[in-house]
Coordinates of C-alpha atoms and ligand atoms in Angstrom, one line a residue:
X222 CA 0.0 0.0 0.0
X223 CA 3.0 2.6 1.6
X224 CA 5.3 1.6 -1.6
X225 CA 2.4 1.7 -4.2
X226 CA 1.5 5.2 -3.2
X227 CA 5.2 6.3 -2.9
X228 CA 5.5 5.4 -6.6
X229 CA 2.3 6.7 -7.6
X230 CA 3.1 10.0 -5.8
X231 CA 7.1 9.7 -7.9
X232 CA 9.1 9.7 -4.6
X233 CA 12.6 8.2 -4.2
X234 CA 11.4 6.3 -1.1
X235 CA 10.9 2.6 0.0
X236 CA 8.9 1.6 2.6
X237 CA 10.1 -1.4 4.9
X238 CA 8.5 -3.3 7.7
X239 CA 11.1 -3.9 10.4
X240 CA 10.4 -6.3 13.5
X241 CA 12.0 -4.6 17.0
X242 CA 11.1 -6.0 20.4
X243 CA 9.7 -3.0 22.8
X244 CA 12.8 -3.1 25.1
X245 CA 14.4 -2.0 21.8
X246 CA 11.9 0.4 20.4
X247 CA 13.7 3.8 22.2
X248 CA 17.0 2.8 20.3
X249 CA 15.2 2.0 16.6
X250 CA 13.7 5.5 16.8
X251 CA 16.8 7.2 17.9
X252 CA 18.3 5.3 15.2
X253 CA 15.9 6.0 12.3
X254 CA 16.2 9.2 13.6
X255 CA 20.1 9.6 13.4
X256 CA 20.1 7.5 9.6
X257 CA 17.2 10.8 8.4
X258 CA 14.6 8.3 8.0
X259 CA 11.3 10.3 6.8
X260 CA 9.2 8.3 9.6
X261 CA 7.7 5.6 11.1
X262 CA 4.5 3.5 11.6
X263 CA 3.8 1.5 14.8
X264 CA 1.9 -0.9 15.6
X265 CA 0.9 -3.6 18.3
X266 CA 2.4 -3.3 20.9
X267 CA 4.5 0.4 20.1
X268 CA 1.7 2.3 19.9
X269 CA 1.2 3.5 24.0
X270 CA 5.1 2.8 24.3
X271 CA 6.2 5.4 21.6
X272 CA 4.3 8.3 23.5
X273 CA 6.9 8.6 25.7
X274 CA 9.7 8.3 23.5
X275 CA 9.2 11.1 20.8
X276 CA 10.3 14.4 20.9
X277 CA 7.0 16.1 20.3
X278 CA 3.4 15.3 20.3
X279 CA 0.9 16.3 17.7
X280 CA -2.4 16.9 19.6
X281 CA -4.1 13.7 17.5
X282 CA -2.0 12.0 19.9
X283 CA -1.8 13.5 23.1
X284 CA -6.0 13.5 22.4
X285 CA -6.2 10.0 21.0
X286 CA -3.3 9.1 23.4
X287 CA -1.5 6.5 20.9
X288 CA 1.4 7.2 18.4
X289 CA 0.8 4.9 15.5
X290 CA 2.7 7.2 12.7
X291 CA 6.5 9.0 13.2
X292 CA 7.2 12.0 11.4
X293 CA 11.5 13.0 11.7
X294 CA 11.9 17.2 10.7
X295 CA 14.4 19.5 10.6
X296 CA 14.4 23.1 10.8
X297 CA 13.8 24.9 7.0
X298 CA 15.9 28.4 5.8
X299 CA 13.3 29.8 8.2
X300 CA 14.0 28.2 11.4
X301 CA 10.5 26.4 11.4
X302 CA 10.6 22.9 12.2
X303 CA 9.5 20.7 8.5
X304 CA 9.1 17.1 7.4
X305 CA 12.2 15.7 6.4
X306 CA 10.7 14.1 3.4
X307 CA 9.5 17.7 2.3
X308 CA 13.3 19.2 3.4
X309 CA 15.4 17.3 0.7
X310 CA 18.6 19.3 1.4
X311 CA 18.0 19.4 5.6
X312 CA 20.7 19.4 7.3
X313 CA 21.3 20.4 11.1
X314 CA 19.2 18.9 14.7
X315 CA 16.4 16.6 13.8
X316 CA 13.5 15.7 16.2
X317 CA 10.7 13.0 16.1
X318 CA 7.0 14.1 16.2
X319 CA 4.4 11.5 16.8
X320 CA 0.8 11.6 15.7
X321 CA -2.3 9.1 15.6
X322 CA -4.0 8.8 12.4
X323 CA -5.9 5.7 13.5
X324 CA -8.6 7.4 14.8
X325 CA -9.5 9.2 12.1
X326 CA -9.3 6.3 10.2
X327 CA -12.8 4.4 11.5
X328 CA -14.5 7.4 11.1
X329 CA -13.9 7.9 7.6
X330 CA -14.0 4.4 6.9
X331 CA -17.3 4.1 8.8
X332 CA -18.4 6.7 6.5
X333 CA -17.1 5.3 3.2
X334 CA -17.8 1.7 3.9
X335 CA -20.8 1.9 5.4
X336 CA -22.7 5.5 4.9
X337 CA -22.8 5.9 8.9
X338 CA -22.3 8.8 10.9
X339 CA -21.8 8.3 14.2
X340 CA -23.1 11.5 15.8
X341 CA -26.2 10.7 18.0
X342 CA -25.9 7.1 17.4
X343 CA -26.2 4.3 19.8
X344 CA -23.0 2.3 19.6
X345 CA -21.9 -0.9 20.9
X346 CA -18.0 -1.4 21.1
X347 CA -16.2 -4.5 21.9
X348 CA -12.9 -4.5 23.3
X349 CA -10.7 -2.4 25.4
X350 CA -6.9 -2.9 24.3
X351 CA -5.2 0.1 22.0
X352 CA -7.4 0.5 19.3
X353 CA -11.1 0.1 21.0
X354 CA -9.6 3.3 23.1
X355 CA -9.1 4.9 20.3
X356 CA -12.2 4.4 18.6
X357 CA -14.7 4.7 21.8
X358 CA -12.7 8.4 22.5
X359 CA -12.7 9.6 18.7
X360 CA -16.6 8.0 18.7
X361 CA -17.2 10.2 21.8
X362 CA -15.6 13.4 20.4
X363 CA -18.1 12.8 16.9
X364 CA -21.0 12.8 19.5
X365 CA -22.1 9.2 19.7
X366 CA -25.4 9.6 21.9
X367 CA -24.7 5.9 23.7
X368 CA -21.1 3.9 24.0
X369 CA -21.6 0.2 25.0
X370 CA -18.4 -1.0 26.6
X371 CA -18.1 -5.0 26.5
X372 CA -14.6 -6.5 27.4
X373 CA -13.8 -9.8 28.5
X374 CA -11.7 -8.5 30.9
X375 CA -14.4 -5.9 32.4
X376 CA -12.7 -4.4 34.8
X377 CA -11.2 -2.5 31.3
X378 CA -14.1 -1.5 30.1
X379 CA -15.6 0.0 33.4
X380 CA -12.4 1.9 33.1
X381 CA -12.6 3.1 29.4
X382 CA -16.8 4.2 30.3
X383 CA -15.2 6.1 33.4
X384 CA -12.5 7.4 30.8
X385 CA -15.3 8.3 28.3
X386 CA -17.8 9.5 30.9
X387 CA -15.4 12.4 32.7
X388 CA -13.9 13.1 28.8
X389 CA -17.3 14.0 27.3
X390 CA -19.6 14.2 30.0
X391 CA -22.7 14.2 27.1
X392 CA -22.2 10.9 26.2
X393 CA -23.7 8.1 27.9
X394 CA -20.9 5.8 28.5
X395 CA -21.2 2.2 30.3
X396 CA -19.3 -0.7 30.6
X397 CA -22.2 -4.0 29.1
X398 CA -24.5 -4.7 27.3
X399 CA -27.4 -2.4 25.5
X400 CA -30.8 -3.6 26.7
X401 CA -32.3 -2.6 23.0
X402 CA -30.8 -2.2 19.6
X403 CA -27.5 0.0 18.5
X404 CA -26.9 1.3 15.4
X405 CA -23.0 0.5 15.5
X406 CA -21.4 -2.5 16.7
X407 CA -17.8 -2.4 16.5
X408 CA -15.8 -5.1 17.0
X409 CA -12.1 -3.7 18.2
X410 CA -11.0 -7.1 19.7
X411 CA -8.6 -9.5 18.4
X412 CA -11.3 -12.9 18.6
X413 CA -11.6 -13.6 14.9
X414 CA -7.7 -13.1 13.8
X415 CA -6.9 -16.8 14.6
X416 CA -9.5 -20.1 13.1
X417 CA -11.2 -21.0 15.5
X418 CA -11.6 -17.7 17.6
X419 CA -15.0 -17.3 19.5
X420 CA -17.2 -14.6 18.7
X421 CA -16.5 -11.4 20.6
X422 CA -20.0 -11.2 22.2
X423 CA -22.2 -13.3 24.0
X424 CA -25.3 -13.3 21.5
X425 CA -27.4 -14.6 24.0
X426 CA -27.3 -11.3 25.8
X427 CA -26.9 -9.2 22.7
X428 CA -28.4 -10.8 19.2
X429 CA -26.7 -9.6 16.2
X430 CA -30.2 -8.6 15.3
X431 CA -30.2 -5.9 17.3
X432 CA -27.8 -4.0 15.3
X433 CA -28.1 -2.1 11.8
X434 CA -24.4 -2.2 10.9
X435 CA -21.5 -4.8 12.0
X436 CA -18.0 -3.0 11.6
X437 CA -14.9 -5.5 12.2
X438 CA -11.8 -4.0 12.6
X439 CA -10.2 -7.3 11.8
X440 CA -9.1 -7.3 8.1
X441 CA -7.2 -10.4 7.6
X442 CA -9.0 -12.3 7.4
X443 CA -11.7 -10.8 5.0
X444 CA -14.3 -12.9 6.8
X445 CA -14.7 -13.4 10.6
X446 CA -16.9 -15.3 12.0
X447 CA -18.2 -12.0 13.2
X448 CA -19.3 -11.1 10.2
X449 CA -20.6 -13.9 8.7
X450 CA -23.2 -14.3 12.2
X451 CA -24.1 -10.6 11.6
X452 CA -24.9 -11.0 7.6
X453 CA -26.7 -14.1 8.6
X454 CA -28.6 -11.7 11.2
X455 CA -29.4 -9.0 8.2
X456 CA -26.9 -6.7 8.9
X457 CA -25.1 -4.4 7.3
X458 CA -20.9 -5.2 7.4
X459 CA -17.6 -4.0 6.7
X460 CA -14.6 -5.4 7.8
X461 CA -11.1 -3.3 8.8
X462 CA -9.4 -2.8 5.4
X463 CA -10.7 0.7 5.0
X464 CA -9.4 1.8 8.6
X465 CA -6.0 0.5 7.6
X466 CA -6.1 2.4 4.5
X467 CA -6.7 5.3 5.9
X468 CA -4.6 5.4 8.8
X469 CA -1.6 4.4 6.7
X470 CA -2.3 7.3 3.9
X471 CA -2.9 10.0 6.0
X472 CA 0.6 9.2 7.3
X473 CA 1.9 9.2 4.0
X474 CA 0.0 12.8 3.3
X475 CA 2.1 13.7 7.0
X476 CA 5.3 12.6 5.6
X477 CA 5.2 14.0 2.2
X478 CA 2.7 17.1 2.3
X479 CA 0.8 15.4 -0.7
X480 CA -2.2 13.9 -1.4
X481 CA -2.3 10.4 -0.9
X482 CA -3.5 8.2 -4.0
X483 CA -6.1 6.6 -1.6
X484 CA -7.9 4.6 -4.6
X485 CA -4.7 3.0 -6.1
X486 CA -2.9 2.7 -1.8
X487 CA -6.8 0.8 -1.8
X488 CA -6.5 -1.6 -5.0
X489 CA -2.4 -2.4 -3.9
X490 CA -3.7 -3.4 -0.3
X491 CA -6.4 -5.7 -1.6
X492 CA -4.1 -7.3 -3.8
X493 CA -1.4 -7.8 -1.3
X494 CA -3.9 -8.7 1.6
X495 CA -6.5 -10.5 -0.7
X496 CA -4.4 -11.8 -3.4
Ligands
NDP162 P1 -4.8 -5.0 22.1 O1 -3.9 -6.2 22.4 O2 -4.5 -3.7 22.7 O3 -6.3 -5.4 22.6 C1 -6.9 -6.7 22.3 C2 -8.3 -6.7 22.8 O4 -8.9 -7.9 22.3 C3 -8.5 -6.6 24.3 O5 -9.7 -5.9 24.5 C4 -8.7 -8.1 24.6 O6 -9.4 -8.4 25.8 C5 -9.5 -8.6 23.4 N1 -9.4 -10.1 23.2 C6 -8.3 -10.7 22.8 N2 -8.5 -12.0 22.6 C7 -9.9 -12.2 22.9 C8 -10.8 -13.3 22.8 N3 -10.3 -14.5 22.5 N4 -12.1 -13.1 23.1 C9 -12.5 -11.8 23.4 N5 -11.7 -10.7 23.5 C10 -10.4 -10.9 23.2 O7 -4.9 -4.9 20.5 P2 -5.4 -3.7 19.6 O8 -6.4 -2.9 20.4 O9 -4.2 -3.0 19.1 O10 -6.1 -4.4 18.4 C11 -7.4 -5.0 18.5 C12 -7.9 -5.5 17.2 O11 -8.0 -4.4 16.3 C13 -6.9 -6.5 16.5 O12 -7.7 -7.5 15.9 C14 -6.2 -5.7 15.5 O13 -5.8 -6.5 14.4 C15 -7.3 -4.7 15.1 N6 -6.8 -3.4 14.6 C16 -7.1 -3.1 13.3 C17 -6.7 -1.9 12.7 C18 -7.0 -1.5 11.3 O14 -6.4 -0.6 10.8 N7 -8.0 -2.2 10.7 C19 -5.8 -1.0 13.5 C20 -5.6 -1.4 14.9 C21 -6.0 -2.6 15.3 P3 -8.7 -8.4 27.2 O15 -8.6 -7.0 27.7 O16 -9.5 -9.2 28.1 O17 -7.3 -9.0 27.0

């Protein structure tokens, strides 16, 4: 997706995927930072780590409170800190900035995918690891009307409705299950990445039913479980490939101050992911 819109865009860039263990993620920034890389992506389990170990913070994520994209600048003829990959000649101190374009990302892929906007919706969310924080705070800030908070640890998900509920005191945020319909469920737990995975609700306290649209985070694979119970139900579904889009072009647009070929970054993802 990253390479196919770095072409598409003509840059002399590569993007690589690089394993590091979190005891060793302080030294691979300071590193990428030292070699002028143009920036970094995260994910699990960087994202909460890296917050502490940038230089700056965009306010997407001291707000959103994760740091899924790395942007390395340098200080242009003007003395105003720039991109390195818009600063071809920098030269001088260069610092890392994080930002979050993840949350972002399920709104406008809620939007795209599935025509729903989240203000004044009810909203059932399941999970309570890095990404359903995300999603149940950016949720919040479009002015869901309900957040459902189901965990299967749920001591995590009275926590993130206590989060929610002093954050944006108009929303009404609790920790189980709706006693009526939502309009969104979103799944932002990991059940359904591995064969075999049980659902992430119990559906004989909440039928799929009950719900007009089914969003799964999970996009490999293309069909969870999940899904399949909620199309069965008469839902409507998408699964996570348009977040991951997203998230990963508006980083690109970060990085390079252009617009990001979303379409093509779209068809190269599906081909890669989907074959
Ligand atoms: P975390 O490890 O932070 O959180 C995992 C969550 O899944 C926790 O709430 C955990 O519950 C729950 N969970 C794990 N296994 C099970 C199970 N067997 N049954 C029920 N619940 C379970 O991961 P992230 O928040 O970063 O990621 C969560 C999911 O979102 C992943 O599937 C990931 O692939 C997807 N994702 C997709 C993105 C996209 O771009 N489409 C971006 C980011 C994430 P507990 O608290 O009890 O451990």
């Amino acid at each position: 997706m990253q390479n196919a819109g770095i072409d598409a865009l003509g840059l002399d860039w590569r993007y690589l995927a690089c394993e590091v263990a979190p005891v060793d993620l302080a030294a691979a920034i300071a590193g990428a930072k030292a070699m002028h890389f143009i920036g970094l992506n995260l994910t699990v389990p960087h994202k909460l780590l890296a917050v502490d170990l940038v230089d700056e913070l965009d306010s997407s994520a001291t707000t959103w409170g994760a740091v899924n994209t790395i942007v390395f600048e340098a200080r242009d003829p003007d003395g105003e800190w720039r991109p390195l990959g818009q600063l071809p000649d920098a030269s001088g101190p260069v610092r890392s900035k994080g930002y979050n374009t993840d949350a972002d990302a399920i709104v406008r892929s809620l939007a795209e995918d599935l025509a729903i906007e989240p203000r004044g919706a009810r909203v059932l969310l399941l999970g309570a690891g890095g990404a359903a924080r995300a999603a149940a705070l950016r949720l919040a800030d479009e002015g869901v009307s309900e957040l459902w908070l189901v965990n299967r640890t749920e001591s995590k998900a009275a926590e993130l409705a206590t989060e929610i509920s002093e954050r944006f005191p108009a929303v009404h945020a609790q920790a189980g299950y709706p006693e009526s319909s939502v309009e969104i469920l979103l799944n932002a737990t990991s059940a359904g990445l591995k064969p075999g995975d049980p659902l992430p609700l119990d559906v004989s306290r909440f039928p799929l039913r009950g719900c007009d649209v089914v969003y799964d985070m999970i996009y490999r694979p293309h069909q969870t479980p999940l899904l399949t119970a909620a199309q069965a139900a008469g839902c409507r579904t998408a699964n996570g490939l348009g977040m991951l889009l997203h998230q990963g072009a508006s980083a690109l647009e970060l990085w390079s101050g252009w617009i990001a070929p979303r379409d093509l970054m779209r068809a190269a993802l599906e081909r890669e992911i989907y074959g």
